CSV table of C-alpha atoms in Angstrom, one decimal:
chain,number,residue,atom,x,y,z
A,1,ALA,CA,27.4,107.6,136.0
A,2,GLU,CA,28.8,105.0,138.3
A,3,VAL,CA,27.4,104.6,141.8
A,4,ALA,CA,28.8,101.7,143.7
A,5,PRO,CA,26.7,100.9,146.8
A,6,GLY,CA,29.2,98.3,148.2
A,7,ALA,CA,32.4,100.1,147.5
A,8,ALA,CA,35.1,100.3,150.2
A,9,ALA,CA,35.1,103.5,152.2
A,10,ASP,CA,38.4,104.7,150.6
A,11,ALA,CA,37.0,104.3,147.1
A,12,GLY,CA,34.8,107.4,147.2
A,13,ILE,CA,32.4,109.4,149.2
A,14,VAL,CA,28.8,109.2,150.4
A,15,VAL,CA,26.6,112.0,149.1
A,16,SER,CA,23.2,112.5,150.5
A,17,GLY,CA,20.3,114.9,150.2
A,18,PRO,CA,16.6,114.9,150.9
A,19,GLY,CA,15.5,111.2,150.7
A,20,ARG,CA,18.6,110.1,148.8
A,21,SER,CA,22.0,108.7,149.6
A,22,VAL,CA,24.6,107.3,147.2
A,23,ARG,CA,28.2,106.3,147.2
A,24,LEU,CA,30.2,107.9,144.4
A,25,THR,CA,33.4,106.0,143.6
A,26,ALA,CA,36.7,107.8,142.8
A,27,ALA,CA,36.3,106.7,139.2
A,28,ALA,CA,32.8,108.2,139.0
A,29,LEU,CA,34.1,111.5,140.5
A,30,ALA,CA,37.1,111.6,138.1
A,31,ALA,CA,34.6,111.2,135.1
A,32,LEU,CA,32.9,114.5,136.1
A,33,PRO,CA,34.0,117.8,134.5
A,34,SER,CA,37.0,119.2,136.3
A,35,ALA,CA,38.0,122.7,137.4
A,36,GLN,CA,41.4,124.0,138.7
A,37,VAL,CA,41.8,126.2,141.8
A,38,PRO,CA,45.1,127.8,142.7
A,39,VAL,CA,45.7,128.4,146.4
A,40,PRO,CA,48.2,130.7,148.2
A,41,GLY,CA,51.6,129.1,148.3
A,42,GLY,CA,51.5,128.2,144.6
A,43,ARG,CA,49.7,124.9,144.7
A,44,THR,CA,46.9,124.1,142.2
A,45,PHE,CA,44.1,121.7,143.1
A,46,GLU,CA,41.9,120.0,140.4
A,47,GLY,CA,38.6,118.2,140.5
A,48,PRO,CA,34.9,118.5,140.0
A,49,LEU,CA,33.0,121.4,141.4
A,50,LEU,CA,31.2,120.4,144.6
A,51,TRP,CA,27.9,121.7,143.0
A,52,THR,CA,28.5,119.3,140.1
A,53,VAL,CA,29.0,116.4,142.5
A,54,LEU,CA,25.8,117.3,144.4
A,55,ALA,CA,23.8,117.6,141.2
A,56,HIS,CA,25.3,114.3,139.9
A,57,ALA,CA,24.3,112.5,143.1
A,58,GLY,CA,20.8,113.9,143.0
A,59,ALA,CA,21.4,115.7,146.3
A,60,VAL,CA,20.2,119.1,144.9
A,61,ASP,CA,17.5,120.0,142.3
A,62,SER,CA,19.0,122.6,140.0
A,63,THR,CA,15.4,123.6,138.9
A,64,LYS,CA,14.3,124.6,142.4
A,65,HIS,CA,16.6,127.6,143.2
A,66,GLN,CA,14.7,129.0,146.2
A,67,GLY,CA,15.8,126.0,148.3
A,68,ASP,CA,19.4,126.9,147.7
A,69,VAL,CA,19.2,130.0,150.0
A,70,ARG,CA,18.2,128.0,153.0
A,71,GLY,CA,20.3,124.9,152.4
A,72,ALA,CA,23.6,123.8,154.1
A,73,VAL,CA,26.2,121.4,152.9
A,74,LEU,CA,27.8,119.4,155.7
A,75,LEU,CA,31.2,118.0,155.0
A,76,ALA,CA,32.8,115.2,157.1
A,77,GLY,CA,36.4,113.9,157.0
A,78,GLN,CA,37.5,110.4,158.0
A,79,ASP,CA,39.0,111.8,161.2
A,80,GLY,CA,35.7,113.3,162.3
A,81,TYR,CA,36.6,116.9,161.2
A,82,THR,CA,33.5,118.7,159.9
A,83,ALA,CA,32.7,122.0,158.2
A,84,ILE,CA,29.6,123.6,156.7
A,85,LEU,CA,29.1,125.6,153.5
A,86,ALA,CA,25.9,127.5,152.6
A,87,LEU,CA,24.3,125.9,149.6
A,88,GLY,CA,23.8,129.4,148.1
A,89,GLU,CA,27.6,129.8,148.1
A,90,LEU,CA,27.8,126.9,145.7
A,91,SER,CA,24.6,127.4,143.6
A,92,PRO,CA,25.3,128.8,140.1
A,93,GLN,CA,22.0,130.7,140.6
A,94,PHE,CA,23.5,132.6,143.6
A,95,GLU,CA,27.2,133.0,144.4
A,96,GLY,CA,28.5,130.1,142.3
A,97,LYS,CA,31.7,129.9,144.3
A,98,GLN,CA,34.2,127.5,142.6
A,99,VAL,CA,34.5,125.0,145.6
A,100,ILE,CA,36.0,121.8,144.3
A,101,LEU,CA,36.3,118.2,145.4
A,102,ALA,CA,40.1,117.9,144.7
A,103,LEU,CA,41.2,114.7,143.1
A,104,ARG,CA,44.6,116.1,142.0
A,105,VAL,CA,47.2,118.5,143.4
A,106,ASP,CA,49.9,120.1,141.1
A,107,GLY,CA,48.9,117.6,138.4
A,108,GLN,CA,49.4,114.5,140.6
A,109,PRO,CA,46.5,112.3,141.8
A,110,LEU,CA,45.6,112.3,145.5
A,111,GLU,CA,45.8,108.9,147.1
A,112,LEU,CA,42.6,106.9,147.4
A,113,GLY,CA,40.8,107.9,150.5
A,114,HIS,CA,42.4,111.3,150.6
A,115,LEU,CA,39.9,113.4,148.6
A,116,ARG,CA,39.8,117.0,149.7
A,117,VAL,CA,37.4,120.0,149.6
A,118,VAL,CA,39.1,123.2,148.5
A,119,VAL,CA,37.3,126.5,149.2
A,120,PRO,CA,38.9,129.3,147.2
A,121,GLY,CA,39.2,132.6,149.2
A,122,ASP,CA,39.1,131.0,152.6
A,123,MET,CA,42.0,132.8,154.4
A,124,ARG,CA,42.7,129.9,156.8
A,125,GLY,CA,41.4,126.9,154.9
A,126,GLY,CA,39.3,125.8,157.8
A,127,ARG,CA,36.4,124.6,155.6
A,128,GLY,CA,38.8,122.6,153.4
A,129,VAL,CA,38.0,119.1,154.8
A,130,HIS,CA,40.7,116.5,154.1
A,131,ASP,CA,40.1,112.8,153.6
A,132,LEU,CA,36.4,113.5,152.8
A,133,VAL,CA,34.0,110.6,153.3
A,134,GLN,CA,30.6,112.3,153.5
A,135,VAL,CA,28.8,115.2,152.0
A,136,ARG,CA,25.2,115.9,153.2
A,137,VAL,CA,22.7,118.5,152.0
A,138,GLU,CA,20.3,119.7,154.7
A,139,GLN,CA,17.5,122.3,154.4
A,140,ALA,CA,17.1,124.8,157.3
A,141,PHE,CA,13.7,126.1,158.0
A,142,LEU,CA,11.7,128.2,160.3
A,143,PRO,CA,8.8,126.6,162.2
A,144,PRO,CA,5.4,127.8,160.9
A,145,GLN,CA,4.6,129.6,164.2
A,146,HIS,CA,7.9,131.6,164.1
A,147,THR,CA,7.7,135.1,162.8
A,148,VAL,CA,10.8,136.9,161.5
A,149,ARG,CA,10.9,140.6,162.5
């Protein structure tokens, strides 16, 4: 898989996870298996599952499922817009929601720098970040002295 550390910002996205950060070019993203997601209004978006992108970049470890339930995926657009998804929503071991990183809409490629997250089932599309530039996986945790009741 192609990872281009010096690529221009509009050529892909930065994906990071615990101790790892890589830039995936648009070409590398297009080489990943693709899924289609129809949305209200009759449009169809196409691109790799966000989980596939995270696994490809090494931001998640698909053999360690327990971490998925306390992880969060932070999404950032070029304009500063951000949204958060629970990692368990994306994990095939839990909900397996078909969230995609859209590279095409209605069969036509999106322009470079205009990659988009599409979250099926979101009524208002608020977590659908446009012009995506960064995806970061974080692990939430409870301090050892904290007791859950």
